[in-house]
Amino acid sequence: MRAFAHRQRMQQMGLRREEFMGRPVIAILNTWSDLSPCHAHLRERADAVKRGVLRAGGFPVELPALSLGEVMVKPTTMLYRNLLAMEAEELLRQHPIDGAVLIGGCDKTGPGLIMGAVSMDLPVIFCPAGPMLNGRWRGTKVGAGTHTRKYWDEYRAGHIGERDMVEIEGVSTRSPGTCNTMGTASTMTSIIDALGLTLPGASSIPAMDAAHPRMASACGERIVDMVWEDLKPSRILSQGSLRNALHVDVALGGSTNAAVHLVAMARRAGLAIDLDDLDAAARRTPVLANIFPAGDALMEDFYFAGGVLGLMTRLTDRLDLDALNVTGGTLRDALARARVDDDDVIRPLDRPVTTAPAIAVLTGNLAPDGAVIKPSAASPALLTHRGRAIVFDGHADFNKRLDDPSLDIDETCVLVLRGAGPVGAPGMPEWGALALPKALIRKGVRDMVRISDARMSGTHYGTCVLHVAPESHVGGPLALLRTGDEIVLDVPNRRLDMLVPDEEIARRRAAWTPPPSNYARGYTALFQRHVTQADKGCDFDFLEAGAPTPEPDIY
Ligand code: FES
C-alpha cells in the first residue's frame, strides 16, 4: 500500500514509472539559499550531481537543508549547526532514501551534514562547495576574513579611509565559494576529505573551476554504486581515518574551530578522540600549507600546488594509508598520482611555514577542561606572558567599555571576555579575536593576549586563547576572575592560570550565583539545555553516539 502510494505520487509529478522503478533513490541535500553567498552556485551543482546519478542508473531527488551562510546568520551559525545535523539525519530517515550526496561547505554546513549523515549511516558522499577565487587589492593578495580584520584595524587606526574600505569590500570576496583563506570552511572540507568522505582531493577544487561541476557529477555517479556496495560511513570512518584528519588539520594550520567540529563528528561515529589528540598531532606535524592567516597564499594557490592530496604526500609516515574512502579504495590508491607542484605553498617537513604549532591545548586553574590557542597565527613574544586581566561580561559590555577613556589598560594587559560560551552567549560566537582599544591601535599595538569562552574565525589571527572550558555561564573559573587579577599564559608548557590563591577562589565560588537563563522557549532554550561544552564538541547530549534510532513504522 505504502509503495503503491509512493509510485502514485511520483507519477503526479509527471514522471513515468520506468524513470524511478528499481533505481536507488539518491537524496541531494542542498544547503543553497539566497543568504548563503558561499553557496550561490550550489543549485547548478545539484544539477550536475543529478546528471551523474541518472547516468549511473539512480533516481535523484533534491531536498533543501538549512543553508547557514556564516556571515549572515545571527548571532552565530554555531547555534544552528546541531539543528542542521538533526535536519540532515531526519531528512534521510523520514524519506525513502537509499543514499545521499551532501552539498555544503560554508563553515558549519560540512560538520552539520556529516554529523547527521554519520548518525543515520546511509551511504553518503560530501560534495564540497569549493573555495572562492583569490582576491586582490592594489596588487596585494586579499583573503576573505583575514584581511577584513586587518583592514578594519587599519581603518580604525586612521591609516586607510572610507573610500579604500568601499574598494576592499568589492574585491575581497570575488566569486561564489567558501573563504579562500585557511578558515573554518577550508579546514573542515579538507578534514572531511581526509576522513574519506569526499571523492579524494575534491575539497581543494575552486568553486568556479570547470573541474568543480565535473566533480559534482562524479559524486552523483559514484553514490549510486555506493548504495549497491552498501558502503556506509560506519565502514569508512575508523581511528585510522581520524588520525589522517588530525594530521591534515594541523599541517594545514587549520582553524581552531576544528577542535570543536572534529570532536563532535568523531563522537557521532563512536570514535575515541579528545583535545590531547589534537595537541599531540600538532606537536608532531608542523604547519606545511602556506595559507593565510598562518602563511601568505590562498586556496587557489593551494589547489595549483597539489591540494590536500599533495599535502598528504608530505605526511605518509603519519597517515593510515589503508584507510578507506568513498571510492571503495584506500588512501594509498588515492595518493598514487598525487604530487606537490609548488614547494613554497605546500612546504616540505624540513621547511615548515612556522615552527609554532597549529594548535595548542592549555589547561590550568582558569581552564580545567581545556582551552585552545593557535600559536601559528599568534605573536611569538606573547606566547609566554603575565598580565593584568581586564574582564568584560558579555559582548555588549565589551563594546561599551573597550574605548572608554577611563579604562585603565595598556598593551601588557590581558583582555578577557566571558559569557560567550556555548550556553552563555548562547552558541559560542566567533567573538574571541577581540578588537583592541582604539588608543592602543593608534600607538601601533596590533596584538595583545585575549582570553574567552568564545570561538574565533579560522580566518582571524592573534594571541587569542579560546574555548575556555567549562565556560563562565555554567560556573567555570572564568566566572570567578576579576579585573586586576594576574594571569599567566605559558603556551610552551600548555598552561593557563590566574594567580589567585586557592582559598580566595573558593571564597569567590561560594559567593557566585549562576546567571539567569534568558531563553524560556523555542530552539534556543533547547540548545541551552542540551549543548555540551567545547571540549566535548558542543553537540547535543541526546545526539551523541548511542543506541541507533529505530526506523519509523510504516503502514
Ligand atoms: Fe562562508 Fe567563510 S563565510 S566560508
XYZ file of C-alpha atoms and ligand atoms in Angstrom:
559
model
C 0.000 0.000 0.000
C 2.763 2.462 1.006
C 4.814 1.648 -2.143
C 1.679 1.990 -4.274
C 1.102 5.473 -2.838
C 4.737 6.415 -3.454
C 4.520 5.366 -7.119
C 1.238 7.203 -7.488
C 2.687 10.422 -6.109
C 5.819 10.288 -8.241
C 3.625 9.996 -11.314
C 1.687 13.005 -10.040
C 4.890 14.948 -10.753
C 4.901 13.816 -14.377
C 7.424 11.038 -14.008
C 6.993 7.714 -15.825
C 7.271 4.526 -13.710
C 10.322 3.494 -15.760
C 12.168 6.604 -14.632
C 12.250 5.627 -10.953
C 11.235 1.954 -10.576
C 14.063 -0.313 -9.443
C 16.562 2.525 -9.141
C 18.352 3.635 -5.966
C 16.805 6.867 -4.715
C 19.590 9.388 -4.148
C 18.895 12.424 -1.987
C 20.811 15.595 -2.747
C 20.847 17.577 0.494
C 21.480 21.080 -0.735
C 22.409 23.959 1.582
C 21.885 26.620 -1.104
C 19.963 29.797 -0.237
C 19.787 33.433 -1.285
C 21.510 34.339 2.001
C 24.446 31.976 1.681
C 26.873 33.697 -0.725
C 29.451 30.927 -0.384
C 26.802 28.520 -1.726
C 25.476 30.735 -4.539
C 26.483 28.149 -7.158
C 25.035 25.095 -5.441
C 21.780 24.996 -7.397
C 23.809 24.401 -10.574
C 25.974 21.883 -8.715
C 22.850 19.966 -7.670
C 22.001 19.715 -11.373
C 25.479 18.338 -12.051
C 25.018 15.776 -9.279
C 21.689 14.762 -10.837
C 23.399 14.203 -14.198
C 25.798 11.805 -12.542
C 23.071 9.970 -10.635
C 20.989 9.482 -13.787
C 23.983 8.303 -15.781
C 24.666 5.616 -13.153
C 21.053 4.434 -13.107
C 19.869 6.116 -9.919
C 16.942 8.404 -9.264
C 17.956 11.824 -7.849
C 15.750 13.888 -5.539
C 16.820 17.285 -4.246
C 15.995 18.175 -0.638
C 16.785 21.671 0.644
C 18.541 21.863 4.010
C 19.383 24.724 6.383
C 21.864 26.908 4.482
C 23.765 28.609 7.361
C 25.566 31.375 5.455
C 28.281 32.147 8.003
C 28.295 35.920 7.856
C 24.531 36.346 7.507
C 23.280 34.330 10.485
C 22.909 35.923 13.907
C 24.257 35.600 16.492
C 26.284 32.750 15.010
C 25.803 29.737 12.751
C 27.214 27.631 15.592
C 23.876 27.992 17.325
C 22.361 26.119 14.382
C 24.995 23.510 13.444
C 23.220 20.924 15.567
C 19.872 21.893 14.046
C 21.300 21.202 10.577
C 22.703 17.904 11.868
C 19.268 16.936 13.168
C 17.642 18.036 9.933
C 20.083 16.068 7.776
C 19.601 12.916 9.855
C 15.827 13.171 9.873
C 15.552 14.094 6.172
C 17.372 10.866 5.398
C 15.296 8.882 7.880
C 11.838 10.205 7.047
C 12.061 9.817 3.263
C 12.502 6.677 1.147
C 16.203 7.368 0.508
C 18.938 4.845 -0.335
C 21.977 7.134 -0.390
C 22.814 10.831 -0.414
C 25.095 13.495 -1.787
C 25.590 16.240 0.796
C 26.344 19.645 -0.730
C 27.793 22.281 1.555
C 30.999 23.925 2.633
C 30.431 27.211 4.468
C 31.721 26.684 7.993
C 29.026 24.761 9.875
C 27.405 23.047 6.904
C 30.201 20.497 6.477
C 30.249 19.266 10.076
C 26.462 19.607 10.438
C 25.724 17.485 7.355
C 28.350 14.900 8.269
C 27.185 14.610 11.899
C 23.628 13.905 10.742
C 24.686 11.504 7.996
C 27.002 9.587 10.326
C 24.158 9.109 12.795
C 21.806 7.934 10.033
C 24.544 5.780 8.475
C 23.323 5.567 4.893
C 25.856 5.651 2.027
C 26.832 9.322 1.532
C 29.335 11.463 -0.337
C 30.119 15.012 0.700
C 30.321 17.369 -2.302
C 32.289 20.414 -1.047
C 31.282 23.879 -2.291
C 34.916 24.711 -3.088
C 36.868 27.858 -2.216
C 36.214 31.211 -3.895
C 38.766 32.722 -6.281
C 41.759 34.690 -4.994
C 41.119 38.341 -4.151
C 43.488 41.241 -4.760
C 43.561 44.911 -3.738
C 46.141 47.253 -5.247
C 48.361 44.347 -6.217
C 48.203 42.657 -2.802
C 46.536 39.316 -2.202
C 43.419 39.767 -0.114
C 41.940 36.862 1.795
C 38.340 36.609 2.968
C 38.102 37.209 6.689
C 41.828 37.642 7.334
C 42.056 40.955 5.513
C 38.604 42.011 6.638
C 40.025 42.167 10.171
C 43.434 43.526 9.084
C 41.995 46.410 7.079
C 39.324 47.132 9.687
C 42.100 47.694 12.259
C 43.971 49.951 9.797
C 40.744 51.876 9.212
C 40.214 52.299 12.964
C 43.808 53.487 13.268
C 43.111 56.078 10.563
C 45.647 54.614 8.109
C 43.110 53.986 5.352
C 39.905 55.823 4.572
C 36.294 55.082 3.814
C 36.790 55.045 0.056
C 39.513 52.425 0.486
C 37.161 50.333 2.564
C 34.472 50.534 -0.113
C 37.029 49.316 -2.684
C 38.148 46.479 -0.415
C 34.532 45.450 0.136
C 34.187 44.879 -3.581
C 37.340 42.868 -4.248
C 37.998 40.680 -1.253
C 35.252 38.100 -1.828
C 35.476 37.761 -5.556
C 33.262 34.845 -6.507
C 30.872 32.264 -5.092
C 32.643 29.685 -2.980
C 33.885 29.379 0.564
C 36.507 31.656 2.144
C 39.759 31.454 0.228
C 41.878 31.517 3.394
C 42.511 28.580 5.730
C 39.354 29.467 7.593
C 36.914 27.021 9.079
C 35.355 26.103 5.725
C 38.657 25.159 4.056
C 39.758 23.405 7.233
C 36.588 21.369 7.626
C 36.145 20.416 3.968
C 39.788 19.276 3.901
C 39.231 17.297 7.091
C 36.132 15.645 5.611
C 38.259 14.833 2.548
C 40.958 13.323 4.802
C 38.302 11.282 6.605
C 37.494 9.658 3.247
C 34.005 11.150 2.840
C 34.618 13.166 -0.366
C 35.986 11.992 -3.672
C 39.741 12.143 -2.956
C 41.065 15.690 -3.313
C 37.634 17.202 -4.057
C 37.855 19.761 -1.241
C 40.630 21.757 -2.914
C 38.895 22.375 -6.265
C 37.954 26.076 -6.590
C 34.209 26.652 -6.740
C 34.389 28.388 -10.127
C 36.760 25.937 -11.849
C 35.190 23.749 -14.543
C 36.578 20.802 -12.610
C 34.083 21.606 -9.866
C 30.841 20.699 -11.675
C 32.662 17.680 -13.104
C 33.462 16.632 -9.536
C 29.805 17.163 -8.549
C 28.667 14.954 -11.435
C 31.189 12.299 -10.403
C 29.732 12.400 -6.846
C 26.314 11.635 -8.340
C 27.657 8.748 -10.372
C 29.646 7.235 -7.512
C 26.908 7.385 -4.862
C 24.738 5.005 -6.892
C 27.438 2.336 -6.774
C 27.995 3.044 -3.091
C 24.364 2.139 -2.486
C 24.773 -1.222 -4.260
C 28.004 -1.785 -2.284
C 26.334 -0.660 0.973
C 29.402 1.499 1.613
C 28.278 3.498 4.637
C 30.154 5.978 6.894
C 30.469 3.261 9.555
C 32.619 1.266 7.102
C 34.723 4.273 6.085
C 35.360 6.036 9.378
C 37.942 4.485 11.672
C 40.591 5.519 14.176
C 42.959 5.483 11.188
C 40.894 7.930 9.130
C 40.534 10.086 12.234
C 44.320 10.130 12.622
C 44.604 11.183 8.973
C 42.188 14.045 9.604
C 44.112 15.204 12.684
C 47.436 15.395 10.838
C 45.923 17.068 7.786
C 44.247 19.627 10.050
C 47.461 20.658 11.795
C 49.573 20.546 8.600
C 47.069 22.962 7.084
C 47.374 25.305 10.064
C 43.643 24.700 10.348
C 41.026 26.716 12.151
C 40.681 26.322 15.918
C 37.034 25.528 15.191
C 38.182 22.075 14.072
C 38.789 21.354 17.756
C 35.024 21.525 18.257
C 33.731 20.036 14.993
C 36.165 17.154 14.640
C 35.416 16.035 18.197
C 31.656 16.243 17.510
C 31.870 14.312 14.213
C 34.128 11.624 15.681
C 31.932 11.146 18.748
C 28.905 10.650 16.476
C 30.858 7.819 14.845
C 31.773 6.361 18.236
C 35.477 7.083 17.689
C 37.778 7.926 20.582
C 39.187 11.453 20.439
C 39.902 14.320 22.815
C 41.732 17.624 22.730
C 45.011 15.969 23.732
C 44.982 14.077 20.408
C 44.944 17.409 18.576
C 47.755 18.785 20.710
C 49.828 15.643 20.119
C 49.281 15.824 16.334
C 50.309 19.499 16.310
C 53.481 18.761 18.289
C 54.444 16.123 15.711
C 53.300 17.691 12.431
C 54.208 21.306 11.642
C 52.251 23.756 9.501
C 53.107 22.995 5.863
C 50.333 24.849 3.998
C 51.461 28.415 3.431
C 47.971 29.902 3.504
C 46.525 32.919 5.314
C 46.266 33.510 8.222
C 49.415 31.498 9.127
C 51.031 31.973 5.682
C 50.640 34.240 2.669
C 48.916 32.251 -0.107
C 45.269 31.474 -0.804
C 43.231 28.355 -1.556
C 43.503 28.745 -5.337
C 47.306 28.661 -4.938
C 46.927 25.577 -2.741
C 44.901 23.830 -5.458
C 47.540 24.523 -8.098
C 50.264 23.406 -5.676
C 48.695 19.967 -5.340
C 45.812 20.489 -2.921
C 45.043 18.280 0.017
C 46.321 15.128 -1.719
C 49.628 16.862 -2.434
C 49.814 17.861 1.222
C 49.159 14.263 2.284
C 52.121 13.036 0.229
C 54.253 15.003 2.726
C 52.712 13.137 5.657
C 52.655 9.496 4.594
C 54.666 8.292 7.609
C 51.942 9.693 9.884
C 48.890 8.518 7.964
C 46.888 5.299 7.840
C 47.294 4.557 4.145
C 44.877 1.628 4.371
C 42.014 3.912 5.429
C 39.034 3.577 3.062
C 37.306 6.398 1.229
C 34.053 6.768 -0.700
C 35.600 5.270 -3.845
C 35.883 1.943 -2.008
C 39.664 2.229 -2.421
C 42.312 3.213 0.098
C 44.205 6.398 0.787
C 47.265 4.643 -0.655
C 45.414 4.327 -4.016
C 44.293 7.961 -3.820
C 47.850 9.212 -3.320
C 49.327 7.138 -6.160
C 49.282 10.062 -8.609
C 49.283 12.923 -6.110
C 52.210 15.342 -6.063
C 53.330 18.766 -4.934
C 53.956 21.296 -7.685
C 54.855 24.288 -5.569
C 57.167 23.789 -2.594
C 56.550 27.273 -1.314
C 52.793 26.788 -0.937
C 52.990 23.192 0.317
C 56.222 23.107 2.254
C 58.366 20.035 2.917
C 58.558 18.824 6.514
C 62.052 20.259 6.970
C 60.941 23.754 5.885
C 57.589 24.429 7.580
C 55.758 27.736 7.345
C 56.425 28.280 11.040
C 57.859 26.246 13.861
C 54.888 27.277 16.023
C 52.245 24.539 16.139
C 48.827 24.932 14.516
C 47.086 24.414 17.810
C 47.993 24.048 21.469
C 45.681 22.813 24.186
C 46.056 24.572 27.526
C 44.863 23.618 30.983
C 45.231 25.266 34.366
C 43.136 26.759 37.120
C 41.441 29.021 34.573
C 40.550 26.197 32.156
C 40.328 22.850 33.969
C 38.749 21.121 30.958
C 40.934 22.845 28.405
C 41.278 25.850 26.153
C 42.894 26.221 22.742
C 45.216 28.709 21.061
C 46.619 28.873 17.551
C 50.335 29.618 18.098
C 50.988 29.642 14.336
C 48.776 32.736 13.989
C 49.825 34.382 17.278
C 52.661 36.745 18.225
C 55.617 34.600 19.361
C 56.560 37.149 22.036
C 53.140 36.840 23.692
C 53.045 33.043 23.931
C 54.627 33.376 27.354
C 53.022 36.304 29.108
C 51.951 37.592 32.500
C 49.483 40.444 32.655
C 46.628 42.133 34.461
C 43.136 40.959 33.484
C 40.576 43.394 32.135
C 37.321 41.461 32.374
C 34.233 42.066 30.255
C 30.870 40.439 30.966
C 29.500 39.671 27.520
C 29.873 41.306 24.160
C 27.660 44.307 24.920
C 29.790 45.198 27.953
C 32.930 44.785 25.810
C 31.640 47.080 23.080
C 30.516 49.652 25.612
C 33.722 49.918 27.639
C 36.601 48.995 25.309
C 37.238 52.541 24.107
C 36.148 54.278 27.288
C 38.988 56.717 28.056
C 38.676 55.894 31.759
C 39.549 52.218 31.129
C 42.932 51.616 32.768
C 44.585 49.479 30.092
C 47.900 49.103 28.314
C 49.319 46.550 25.871
C 50.558 44.268 28.673
C 47.025 43.719 29.963
C 45.002 40.618 29.133
C 41.572 41.215 27.602
C 39.059 38.703 28.956
C 35.578 38.131 27.563
C 33.218 35.794 29.419
C 29.581 34.891 28.923
C 30.392 33.998 25.310
C 30.402 30.196 25.519
C 28.043 27.529 24.175
C 25.347 28.077 26.836
C 26.066 31.653 27.848
C 26.121 33.548 24.552
C 24.405 31.221 23.502
C 26.057 29.400 20.614
C 29.690 30.293 21.326
C 30.035 33.012 18.670
C 33.305 33.932 16.966
C 33.989 36.850 19.287
C 37.325 35.529 20.531
C 39.599 37.707 18.343
C 38.617 40.665 20.490
C 39.179 44.087 18.962
C 41.952 46.107 20.604
C 41.335 49.528 22.163
C 41.473 52.248 19.531
C 44.007 54.235 21.562
C 46.424 51.279 21.586
C 45.936 50.612 17.851
C 46.868 54.246 17.184
C 50.022 53.671 19.217
C 50.900 50.827 16.832
C 49.792 47.901 19.025
C 48.486 45.084 16.812
C 48.213 42.181 19.234
C 47.500 41.518 22.901
C 46.709 38.383 24.869
C 42.971 37.773 24.739
C 41.060 35.046 26.582
C 37.450 33.978 26.193
C 35.000 31.111 26.244
C 34.080 32.126 22.678
C 35.436 30.799 19.371
C 37.426 32.692 16.733
C 37.015 32.683 12.961
C 39.597 30.444 11.326
C 40.443 33.374 9.085
C 41.485 35.510 12.074
C 44.787 35.744 13.915
C 46.279 37.000 17.141
C 47.238 35.687 20.580
C 43.735 34.551 21.419
C 43.007 31.833 23.965
C 39.645 30.351 23.057
C 37.049 27.713 24.032
C 37.823 28.020 27.764
C 36.010 25.090 29.386
C 33.946 24.919 31.405
C 32.548 28.261 30.250
C 31.754 31.011 32.744
C 27.960 30.702 32.379
C 27.985 27.216 33.898
C 30.399 28.182 36.660
C 33.803 27.667 35.034
C 36.651 29.519 36.808
C 36.475 32.309 34.229
C 33.327 33.372 36.088
C 35.423 33.962 39.223
C 38.112 36.125 37.622
C 38.164 39.838 38.455
C 39.667 42.826 36.713
C 43.137 43.340 38.131
C 43.891 39.635 38.758
C 47.196 38.497 37.268
C 47.019 35.890 34.506
C 49.892 33.692 33.350
C 49.841 32.279 29.827
C 52.551 29.700 29.238
C 51.972 28.057 25.852
C 55.266 26.080 25.779
C 54.125 24.351 28.990
C 50.456 24.339 27.917
C 49.292 26.284 30.994
C 46.697 28.966 31.596
C 46.375 30.152 35.205
C 45.107 33.023 37.279
C 47.435 33.969 40.125
C 44.701 33.934 42.718
C 45.150 31.861 45.892
C 43.006 28.715 46.137
C 41.275 29.998 49.294
C 40.268 33.195 47.519
C 38.994 31.209 44.520
C 36.930 29.085 46.939
C 35.535 32.237 48.590
C 34.516 33.656 45.212
C 32.950 30.363 44.185
C 30.835 30.255 47.335
C 29.561 33.762 46.539
C 28.906 33.043 42.826
C 25.342 32.656 41.588
C 24.529 31.290 38.133
C 23.259 33.899 35.692
C 19.568 33.556 34.822
C 18.695 31.814 31.586
C 17.357 34.332 29.119
C 15.572 31.864 26.815
C 12.452 30.160 28.138
C 11.116 28.762 24.872
C 11.980 27.661 21.386
C 15.043 26.160 19.772
C 17.455 28.354 21.747
C 16.044 27.081 25.050
C 16.525 23.501 23.805
C 20.073 24.409 22.753
C 20.964 25.883 26.139
C 19.605 22.865 27.964
C 21.407 20.228 25.928
C 24.577 21.630 24.345
C 27.810 20.105 25.644
C 30.938 22.108 26.423
C 33.600 22.980 23.842
C 35.972 20.158 24.783
C 33.134 17.658 24.083
C 32.273 19.140 20.664
C 29.193 21.245 21.552
C 26.869 18.525 20.288
C 23.538 17.932 21.974
C 23.879 15.373 24.752
C 20.984 13.358 23.290
C 22.535 13.207 19.802
C 25.980 11.840 20.614
C 26.606 8.228 19.626
C 24.323 5.769 21.334
C 21.744 3.154 20.516
C 20.555 3.518 16.907
C 17.244 5.304 16.397
C 14.593 2.772 15.327
C 13.233 3.114 11.813
C 9.788 4.740 11.785
C 6.805 2.391 11.392
C 5.131 2.401 8.004
C 1.695 1.206 7.194
Fe 31.218 31.060 4.070
Fe 33.680 31.874 5.079
S 31.759 32.908 5.096
S 33.084 30.019 4.129
